[in-house]
CSV table of C-alpha atoms and ligand atoms in Angstrom, one decimal:
chain,number,residue,atom,x,y,z
A,242,UNK,CA,72.4,-54.7,-129.3
A,243,UNK,CA,73.8,-57.1,-131.7
A,244,UNK,CA,77.2,-55.9,-133.0
A,245,UNK,CA,77.3,-54.9,-136.7
A,246,UNK,CA,79.3,-56.9,-139.1
A,247,UNK,CA,80.5,-55.0,-142.2
A,248,UNK,CA,80.8,-57.6,-145.1
A,249,UNK,CA,81.2,-54.8,-147.8
A,250,UNK,CA,85.2,-54.2,-148.0
A,251,UNK,CA,84.7,-54.3,-151.9
A,252,UNK,CA,82.6,-51.2,-151.9
A,253,UNK,CA,84.9,-49.4,-149.4
A,254,UNK,CA,86.9,-50.3,-146.1
A,255,UNK,CA,87.8,-49.0,-142.7
A,256,UNK,CA,90.4,-46.3,-142.5
A,257,UNK,CA,93.7,-47.7,-140.8
A,258,UNK,CA,94.7,-45.4,-137.6
A,259,UNK,CA,98.1,-45.1,-139.7
A,260,UNK,CA,96.3,-43.4,-142.6
A,261,UNK,CA,94.5,-41.3,-140.5
A,262,UNK,CA,97.3,-40.1,-138.1
A,263,UNK,CA,99.2,-39.2,-141.9
A,264,UNK,CA,96.3,-37.2,-142.7
A,265,UNK,CA,95.8,-35.2,-139.3
A,266,UNK,CA,98.8,-32.9,-140.0
A,267,UNK,CA,97.6,-31.7,-143.2
A,268,UNK,CA,93.9,-31.2,-142.4
A,269,UNK,CA,94.8,-29.3,-139.0
A,270,UNK,CA,98.3,-27.0,-139.5
A,271,UNK,CA,99.6,-28.1,-143.2
A,272,UNK,CA,97.6,-25.9,-145.6
A,273,UNK,CA,100.4,-24.6,-148.0
A,274,UNK,CA,99.4,-25.4,-151.4
A,275,UNK,CA,101.9,-28.0,-152.6
A,276,UNK,CA,102.4,-25.8,-155.8
A,277,UNK,CA,103.6,-22.7,-153.7
A,278,UNK,CA,107.3,-22.2,-153.5
A,279,UNK,CA,107.6,-21.2,-149.9
A,280,UNK,CA,108.4,-23.6,-147.0
A,281,UNK,CA,104.7,-24.7,-146.5
A,282,UNK,CA,104.2,-25.4,-150.2
A,283,UNK,CA,107.2,-27.5,-150.2
A,284,UNK,CA,106.4,-29.5,-147.1
A,285,UNK,CA,103.3,-30.4,-148.7
A,286,UNK,CA,104.5,-31.4,-152.0
A,287,UNK,CA,107.2,-33.7,-149.9
A,288,UNK,CA,104.1,-35.5,-148.1
A,289,UNK,CA,102.6,-36.1,-151.6
A,290,UNK,CA,105.9,-37.4,-153.1
A,291,UNK,CA,106.6,-39.5,-150.1
A,292,UNK,CA,103.3,-41.2,-150.8
A,293,UNK,CA,104.1,-41.4,-154.4
A,294,UNK,CA,107.6,-43.2,-153.5
A,295,UNK,CA,105.4,-45.9,-151.2
A,296,UNK,CA,103.0,-46.5,-154.0
A,297,UNK,CA,105.6,-46.7,-157.0
A,298,UNK,CA,107.9,-49.0,-154.6
A,299,UNK,CA,104.8,-51.1,-154.0
A,300,UNK,CA,104.0,-51.4,-157.9
A,301,UNK,CA,107.8,-52.0,-158.6
A,302,UNK,CA,107.4,-49.1,-161.0
A,303,UNK,CA,109.0,-45.6,-161.3
A,304,UNK,CA,108.6,-42.6,-159.1
A,305,UNK,CA,107.5,-40.8,-162.0
A,306,UNK,CA,104.9,-43.4,-163.4
A,307,UNK,CA,102.2,-43.0,-160.2
A,308,UNK,CA,99.9,-39.8,-160.5
A,309,UNK,CA,97.5,-39.0,-158.1
A,310,UNK,CA,93.6,-38.7,-158.9
A,311,UNK,CA,90.3,-38.0,-157.0
A,312,UNK,CA,89.2,-41.6,-157.2
A,313,UNK,CA,89.6,-45.1,-159.4
A,314,UNK,CA,87.1,-43.7,-161.3
A,315,UNK,CA,89.0,-40.9,-162.1
A,316,UNK,CA,92.1,-42.8,-163.1
A,317,UNK,CA,89.9,-45.1,-165.1
A,318,UNK,CA,88.5,-42.2,-167.4
A,319,UNK,CA,92.0,-40.7,-167.7
A,320,UNK,CA,93.4,-44.1,-168.7
A,321,UNK,CA,90.6,-45.0,-171.3
A,322,UNK,CA,89.7,-41.2,-172.6
A,323,UNK,CA,93.1,-40.0,-172.0
A,324,UNK,CA,94.9,-42.6,-174.1
A,325,UNK,CA,92.3,-42.2,-176.8
A,326,UNK,CA,92.7,-38.2,-177.2
A,327,UNK,CA,96.2,-38.8,-176.9
A,328,UNK,CA,96.7,-40.7,-179.6
A,329,UNK,CA,93.5,-39.6,-182.0
A,330,UNK,CA,96.3,-39.2,-184.7
A,331,UNK,CA,96.9,-42.7,-185.0
A,332,UNK,CA,95.0,-45.1,-187.5
A,333,UNK,CA,93.5,-47.1,-184.6
A,334,UNK,CA,90.4,-46.4,-183.8
A,335,UNK,CA,88.8,-49.1,-182.2
A,336,UNK,CA,88.6,-49.4,-178.2
A,337,UNK,CA,87.8,-52.9,-176.5
A,338,UNK,CA,86.0,-52.9,-173.2
A,339,UNK,CA,85.6,-56.2,-171.3
A,340,UNK,CA,81.9,-56.5,-170.9
A,341,UNK,CA,82.1,-56.7,-167.2
A,342,UNK,CA,84.3,-53.8,-166.5
A,343,UNK,CA,83.3,-51.5,-163.9
A,344,UNK,CA,80.7,-48.5,-165.0
A,345,UNK,CA,83.8,-46.2,-164.7
A,346,UNK,CA,85.3,-48.0,-167.9
A,347,UNK,CA,81.9,-48.9,-169.6
A,348,UNK,CA,80.1,-45.6,-169.1
A,349,UNK,CA,82.8,-43.8,-171.7
A,350,UNK,CA,81.2,-45.6,-174.4
A,351,UNK,CA,79.3,-42.6,-175.7
A,352,UNK,CA,81.6,-39.8,-175.2
A,353,UNK,CA,84.3,-42.2,-177.1
A,354,UNK,CA,82.0,-42.3,-180.0
A,355,UNK,CA,81.4,-38.8,-180.2
A,356,UNK,CA,85.2,-38.3,-180.3
A,357,UNK,CA,85.4,-40.4,-183.1
A,358,UNK,CA,86.4,-43.9,-181.8
A,359,UNK,CA,84.8,-47.4,-182.3
A,360,UNK,CA,83.9,-49.0,-178.7
A,361,UNK,CA,83.1,-52.7,-178.6
A,362,UNK,CA,82.6,-55.3,-176.0
A,363,UNK,CA,85.0,-58.3,-175.4
A,364,UNK,CA,82.3,-60.9,-174.0
A,365,UNK,CA,83.1,-62.8,-170.6
A,366,UNK,CA,82.5,-66.4,-169.6
A,367,UNK,CA,79.6,-67.4,-166.6
A,368,UNK,CA,82.3,-66.5,-164.0
A,369,UNK,CA,83.0,-63.3,-165.4
A,370,UNK,CA,86.2,-64.2,-167.0
A,371,UNK,CA,87.3,-62.5,-170.2
A,372,UNK,CA,87.1,-64.6,-173.3
A,373,UNK,CA,90.4,-64.6,-174.5
A,374,UNK,CA,89.6,-66.4,-178.0
A,375,UNK,CA,87.1,-63.6,-178.8
A,376,UNK,CA,89.8,-61.3,-177.6
A,377,UNK,CA,92.4,-62.5,-179.8
A,378,UNK,CA,89.8,-63.0,-182.9
A,379,UNK,CA,88.9,-59.3,-182.7
A,380,UNK,CA,92.5,-58.0,-181.9
A,381,UNK,CA,93.9,-56.2,-185.2
A,382,UNK,CA,96.3,-53.3,-185.5
A,383,UNK,CA,93.3,-50.7,-185.8
A,384,UNK,CA,92.6,-51.5,-181.9
A,385,UNK,CA,94.2,-48.7,-180.0
A,386,UNK,CA,93.3,-49.8,-176.5
A,387,UNK,CA,92.0,-52.7,-174.4
A,388,UNK,CA,90.4,-52.5,-171.1
A,389,UNK,CA,90.5,-55.9,-168.9
A,390,UNK,CA,90.2,-55.2,-164.9
A,391,UNK,CA,92.6,-57.2,-162.8
A,392,UNK,CA,89.7,-58.5,-160.7
A,393,UNK,CA,85.9,-58.3,-160.8
A,394,UNK,CA,84.5,-56.2,-158.1
A,395,UNK,CA,81.3,-58.0,-158.3
A,396,UNK,CA,82.2,-61.5,-158.6
A,397,UNK,CA,85.9,-61.3,-157.3
A,398,UNK,CA,87.3,-63.3,-160.4
A,399,UNK,CA,90.6,-62.9,-161.3
A,400,UNK,CA,91.3,-62.1,-164.8
A,401,UNK,CA,94.1,-63.9,-167.0
A,402,UNK,CA,95.6,-60.4,-167.7
A,403,UNK,CA,99.0,-61.9,-168.7
A,404,UNK,CA,97.5,-63.6,-171.6
A,405,UNK,CA,95.7,-60.1,-172.0
A,406,UNK,CA,98.8,-58.3,-171.9
A,407,UNK,CA,100.6,-60.7,-174.5
A,408,UNK,CA,97.5,-60.5,-177.1
A,409,UNK,CA,98.0,-56.8,-176.8
A,410,UNK,CA,101.8,-56.8,-177.1
A,411,UNK,CA,101.4,-58.8,-180.2
A,412,UNK,CA,98.8,-56.3,-182.1
A,413,UNK,CA,100.7,-53.2,-180.7
A,414,UNK,CA,97.6,-52.2,-178.6
A,415,UNK,CA,97.5,-50.5,-175.4
A,416,UNK,CA,96.6,-52.5,-172.3
A,417,UNK,CA,94.5,-50.4,-169.3
A,418,UNK,CA,94.1,-52.8,-166.2
A,419,UNK,CA,91.8,-51.5,-163.7
A,420,UNK,CA,93.4,-52.7,-160.5
A,421,UNK,CA,91.2,-51.2,-157.8
A,422,UNK,CA,90.1,-54.6,-156.4
A,423,UNK,CA,93.5,-56.1,-156.3
A,424,UNK,CA,95.9,-53.5,-155.2
A,425,UNK,CA,98.5,-55.0,-152.6
A,426,UNK,CA,97.5,-58.4,-153.2
A,427,UNK,CA,101.1,-59.2,-153.7
A,428,UNK,CA,101.4,-58.3,-157.4
A,429,UNK,CA,103.8,-55.6,-159.3
A,430,UNK,CA,103.8,-54.4,-162.4
A,431,UNK,CA,105.9,-56.8,-164.1
A,432,UNK,CA,103.2,-59.5,-163.5
A,433,UNK,CA,100.1,-57.4,-164.9
A,434,UNK,CA,102.4,-56.1,-167.6
A,435,UNK,CA,99.8,-53.3,-168.5
A,436,UNK,CA,100.5,-49.9,-169.8
A,437,UNK,CA,97.9,-48.0,-167.6
A,438,UNK,CA,96.8,-49.3,-164.3
A,439,UNK,CA,93.9,-47.5,-162.1
A,440,UNK,CA,94.1,-47.7,-158.1
A,441,UNK,CA,91.6,-46.4,-155.4
A,442,UNK,CA,92.9,-45.6,-151.9
A,443,UNK,CA,89.7,-46.4,-149.9
A,444,UNK,CA,89.8,-50.0,-151.2
A,445,UNK,CA,93.0,-50.6,-149.3
A,446,UNK,CA,92.0,-48.9,-146.0
A,447,UNK,CA,92.9,-45.7,-146.8
A,448,UNK,CA,90.6,-42.4,-147.3
A,449,UNK,CA,87.5,-41.9,-150.0
A,450,UNK,CA,88.4,-39.2,-152.9
A,451,UNK,CA,92.0,-40.4,-154.0
A,452,UNK,CA,93.2,-42.7,-156.5
A,453,UNK,CA,96.3,-43.1,-158.7
A,454,UNK,CA,97.3,-44.1,-162.1
A,455,UNK,CA,100.0,-45.8,-163.1
A,456,UNK,CA,101.2,-44.8,-166.7
A,457,UNK,CA,103.9,-46.6,-168.4
A,458,UNK,CA,106.9,-44.4,-169.2
A,459,UNK,CA,106.2,-43.6,-172.8
A,460,UNK,CA,102.5,-44.0,-172.9
A,461,UNK,CA,101.1,-40.9,-174.6
A,462,UNK,CA,97.7,-39.6,-172.7
A,463,UNK,CA,96.1,-36.4,-172.9
A,464,UNK,CA,95.2,-34.4,-169.8
A,465,UNK,CA,91.2,-34.6,-169.0
A,466,UNK,CA,91.2,-31.5,-166.2
A,467,UNK,CA,93.0,-28.8,-167.4
A,468,UNK,CA,94.6,-25.9,-165.6
A,469,UNK,CA,97.5,-25.5,-163.2
A,470,UNK,CA,100.5,-28.1,-164.2
A,471,UNK,CA,100.0,-30.4,-161.4
A,472,UNK,CA,100.8,-34.3,-161.9
A,473,UNK,CA,103.3,-33.7,-164.8
A,474,UNK,CA,100.4,-31.8,-166.4
A,475,UNK,CA,98.4,-35.1,-166.7
A,476,UNK,CA,96.0,-34.1,-164.0
A,477,UNK,CA,95.6,-30.5,-162.9
A,478,UNK,CA,94.0,-29.4,-159.7
A,479,UNK,CA,95.5,-28.6,-156.2
A,480,UNK,CA,96.2,-32.1,-154.9
A,481,UNK,CA,94.4,-33.6,-152.1
A,482,UNK,CA,97.5,-33.5,-149.5
A,483,UNK,CA,95.8,-34.9,-146.6
A,484,UNK,CA,94.1,-37.9,-148.8
A,485,UNK,CA,97.3,-38.6,-150.5
A,486,UNK,CA,99.2,-38.5,-147.3
A,487,UNK,CA,96.4,-41.1,-146.0
A,488,UNK,CA,96.8,-43.6,-149.3
A,489,UNK,CA,100.6,-43.5,-148.9
A,490,UNK,CA,100.5,-44.3,-145.0
A,491,UNK,CA,97.6,-47.1,-145.9
A,492,UNK,CA,99.8,-48.8,-148.6
A,493,UNK,CA,103.0,-48.7,-146.5
A,494,UNK,CA,101.0,-50.2,-143.3
A,495,UNK,CA,100.3,-53.0,-145.6
A,496,UNK,CA,103.1,-54.1,-147.9
A,497,UNK,CA,100.7,-57.0,-148.8
A,498,UNK,CA,96.7,-56.8,-148.1
A,499,UNK,CA,96.0,-59.0,-145.2
A,500,UNK,CA,95.0,-62.3,-146.4
A,501,UNK,CA,91.3,-62.9,-145.7
A,502,UNK,CA,90.8,-65.9,-147.7
A,503,UNK,CA,90.3,-67.8,-144.3
A,504,UNK,CA,87.8,-65.6,-142.9
A,505,UNK,CA,86.0,-65.5,-145.9
A,506,UNK,CA,86.2,-69.6,-146.0
A,507,UNK,CA,84.9,-70.0,-142.8
A,508,UNK,CA,81.7,-67.6,-143.8
A,509,UNK,CA,81.2,-70.0,-146.9
A,510,UNK,CA,81.6,-73.3,-145.0
A,511,UNK,CA,78.9,-72.3,-142.3
A,512,UNK,CA,76.3,-71.4,-144.9
A,513,UNK,CA,73.5,-74.1,-144.8
A,514,UNK,CA,72.6,-73.2,-148.6
A,515,UNK,CA,73.7,-71.1,-151.1
A,516,UNK,CA,74.8,-70.9,-154.7
A,517,UNK,CA,78.1,-69.5,-155.5
A,518,UNK,CA,78.6,-67.5,-158.5
A,519,UNK,CA,82.2,-69.0,-158.8
A,520,UNK,CA,82.3,-72.3,-157.1
A,521,UNK,CA,86.0,-72.7,-157.4
A,522,UNK,CA,87.2,-70.5,-154.7
A,523,UNK,CA,90.8,-69.9,-156.2
A,524,UNK,CA,89.6,-68.5,-159.2
A,525,UNK,CA,88.2,-65.4,-157.4
A,526,UNK,CA,90.0,-62.9,-154.8
A,527,UNK,CA,90.3,-64.2,-151.2
A,528,UNK,CA,88.2,-61.7,-149.8
A,529,UNK,CA,85.1,-62.2,-152.1
A,530,UNK,CA,82.0,-64.1,-152.1
A,531,UNK,CA,79.1,-63.7,-154.8
A,532,UNK,CA,76.3,-65.8,-154.0
A,533,UNK,CA,72.5,-66.4,-154.6
A,534,UNK,CA,70.0,-67.8,-152.8
A,535,UNK,CA,67.7,-69.1,-155.4
A,536,UNK,CA,64.0,-67.6,-155.2
A,537,UNK,CA,65.1,-64.6,-153.3
A,538,UNK,CA,66.0,-61.5,-154.7
A,539,UNK,CA,68.9,-59.6,-153.5
A,540,UNK,CA,66.9,-56.5,-151.9
A,541,UNK,CA,64.7,-58.6,-149.8
A,542,UNK,CA,67.7,-60.1,-148.3
A,543,UNK,CA,69.7,-57.0,-148.2
A,544,UNK,CA,67.2,-55.2,-146.3
A,545,UNK,CA,66.7,-58.1,-143.8
A,546,UNK,CA,70.1,-58.5,-143.5
A,547,UNK,CA,70.7,-54.6,-142.5
A,548,UNK,CA,68.1,-55.2,-139.8
A,549,UNK,CA,70.1,-57.9,-138.4
A,550,UNK,CA,73.3,-55.8,-138.2
A,551,UNK,CA,75.0,-57.2,-141.5
A,552,UNK,CA,76.1,-54.8,-144.1
A,553,UNK,CA,76.3,-56.7,-147.5
A,554,UNK,CA,75.5,-55.6,-151.3
A,555,UNK,CA,74.1,-56.6,-154.2
A,556,UNK,CA,77.1,-55.5,-156.4
A,557,UNK,CA,78.7,-52.5,-157.3
A,558,UNK,CA,78.3,-49.7,-154.8
A,559,UNK,CA,77.3,-46.6,-157.0
A,560,UNK,CA,74.8,-48.9,-158.5
A,561,UNK,CA,73.3,-50.9,-155.5
A,562,UNK,CA,70.9,-48.0,-154.7
A,563,UNK,CA,69.0,-49.0,-157.9
A,564,UNK,CA,66.9,-51.9,-158.7
A,565,UNK,CA,68.8,-52.6,-162.1
A,566,UNK,CA,70.3,-55.8,-162.6
A,567,UNK,CA,73.8,-56.5,-162.5
A,568,UNK,CA,75.4,-55.8,-165.8
A,569,UNK,CA,78.0,-58.0,-164.6
A,570,UNK,CA,75.8,-61.0,-164.0
A,571,UNK,CA,73.9,-60.1,-167.3
A,572,UNK,CA,77.4,-60.2,-168.9
A,573,UNK,CA,77.7,-63.7,-167.5
A,574,UNK,CA,74.5,-65.1,-169.3
A,575,UNK,CA,72.4,-64.8,-166.1
A,576,UNK,CA,68.6,-64.0,-166.8
A,577,UNK,CA,67.3,-60.6,-165.3
A,578,UNK,CA,65.4,-62.7,-162.4
A,579,UNK,CA,69.0,-64.8,-161.3
A,580,UNK,CA,70.9,-61.5,-161.5
A,581,UNK,CA,68.4,-59.7,-159.3
A,582,UNK,CA,69.3,-62.3,-156.6
A,583,UNK,CA,73.2,-61.9,-156.6
A,584,UNK,CA,74.7,-60.9,-153.3
A,585,UNK,CA,77.9,-59.9,-152.5
A,586,UNK,CA,79.6,-60.7,-149.2
A,587,UNK,CA,83.5,-59.0,-149.0
A,588,UNK,CA,86.0,-59.5,-146.2
A,589,UNK,CA,88.7,-57.5,-144.8
A,590,UNK,CA,90.5,-56.4,-141.9
A,591,UNK,CA,89.5,-56.2,-139.0
A,592,UNK,CA,87.0,-59.0,-139.5
A,593,UNK,CA,87.6,-62.2,-137.4
A,594,UNK,CA,87.2,-65.9,-137.8
A,595,UNK,CA,84.3,-65.3,-135.2
A,596,UNK,CA,82.6,-62.6,-137.1
A,597,UNK,CA,82.6,-64.9,-140.0
A,598,UNK,CA,81.0,-67.6,-138.1
A,599,UNK,CA,78.4,-65.5,-136.5
A,600,UNK,CA,77.8,-63.6,-140.3
A,601,UNK,CA,76.8,-66.9,-141.7
A,602,UNK,CA,74.7,-67.7,-138.8
A,603,UNK,CA,72.9,-64.7,-139.5
A,604,UNK,CA,72.9,-65.0,-143.1
A,605,UNK,CA,71.2,-68.9,-142.8
A,606,UNK,CA,68.6,-67.4,-140.2
A,607,UNK,CA,67.9,-64.4,-142.8
A,608,UNK,CA,67.2,-67.1,-145.5
A,609,UNK,CA,65.3,-69.4,-143.1
A,610,UNK,CA,62.9,-66.7,-142.2
A,611,UNK,CA,62.3,-65.7,-145.9
A,612,UNK,CA,61.7,-69.1,-147.0
A,613,UNK,CA,59.2,-69.7,-143.7
A,614,UNK,CA,57.3,-66.5,-144.8
A,615,UNK,CA,56.7,-67.8,-148.2
A,616,UNK,CA,55.3,-71.3,-147.4
B,11,PLP,N1,87.1,-50.0,-160.4
B,11,PLP,C1,86.6,-50.6,-159.6
B,11,PLP,C2,86.9,-52.4,-160.1
B,11,PLP,C3,85.7,-50.7,-158.4
B,11,PLP,O1,85.4,-51.8,-157.8
B,11,PLP,C4,85.9,-49.5,-158.0
B,11,PLP,C5,84.9,-48.9,-156.9
B,11,PLP,O2,84.0,-49.5,-156.5
B,11,PLP,C6,86.2,-48.0,-159.0
B,11,PLP,C7,86.9,-48.6,-160.3
B,11,PLP,C8,85.9,-46.7,-158.4
B,11,PLP,O3,86.6,-46.3,-157.9
B,11,PLP,P1,86.3,-45.2,-156.6
B,11,PLP,O4,85.2,-45.7,-155.7
B,11,PLP,O5,87.7,-44.4,-156.0
B,11,PLP,O6,85.8,-44.4,-158.0
């Protein structure tokens, strides 16, 4: 049987052996509650704090500025809604969300309105890059928060976050950056200059169901989950000790995420035909390739590729089960038919150059077969 090639690393990544090893003690014997005062509880708390140390060091921030959540989604919800509620007494009621943000940001929209805020979308260009002129012209001292992701999860486009940060500071607005797709690509909080940053373990070869939020010291945030005083009373709920330990170990193992651009480039250079959504590869994450094969819809390609042993995706994992055209490509100005052609191939550990060349050969065959069947 042909070995499968997994090209969906933006959706989720394989668990590193070091992460698994760090999790096992907390799944097997270490069942103490980290809030308990006895030795078993203290050991679990120490494991959480060890991971917090690793992650805060990797971000170049204070230990206390990192809190654990159940996912990148929860971290983003907490950043947007928690900042809104934490500052509800201020006169700032407008909240600006990039129109190509992940749904975990955009789907806070209706709730923000019900809470008395005014969400607005900031447009992006045809490469999904935020329109800085539009942001600058709409920013004012009535804006509470601006949300612009570090890199887009569908197209891989890197965003001009320092410019966004500068504009936010000029107007006293908070800046939230969803960095789920870029964590461990070599930046620290000084490079991003955001007040709030969200992360997710399973995008960096850690376990699913764990995330983290960086909250710059002094930023006011209201908790969304209420209960015990865990995570500095910002995120109540008994911590996922095994998951957090796995997250910390995955980060410790990769001080800088492996540079996978070579593997991605071999894949792209071996394709016979494809239209790249962002033709300049230097504008995207090294592991991302977002393509269209004009006239062939993504669903047809994905089903066939799956049968040929390639796991790829048509966009955000959480919506790829539906036939909805991508909101990111719609925001980039693509027609509905074009948006339904968008395919995402994403690369990471432990893919090899040979895997990339073989994957390109299978994609070429897939496209040829579909085109031939239609003649
Ligand atoms: N933000 C971005 C940019 C993502 O790509 C994802 C995952 O697809 C998330 C947030 C959500 O993270 P999680 O899967 O941990 O909820």
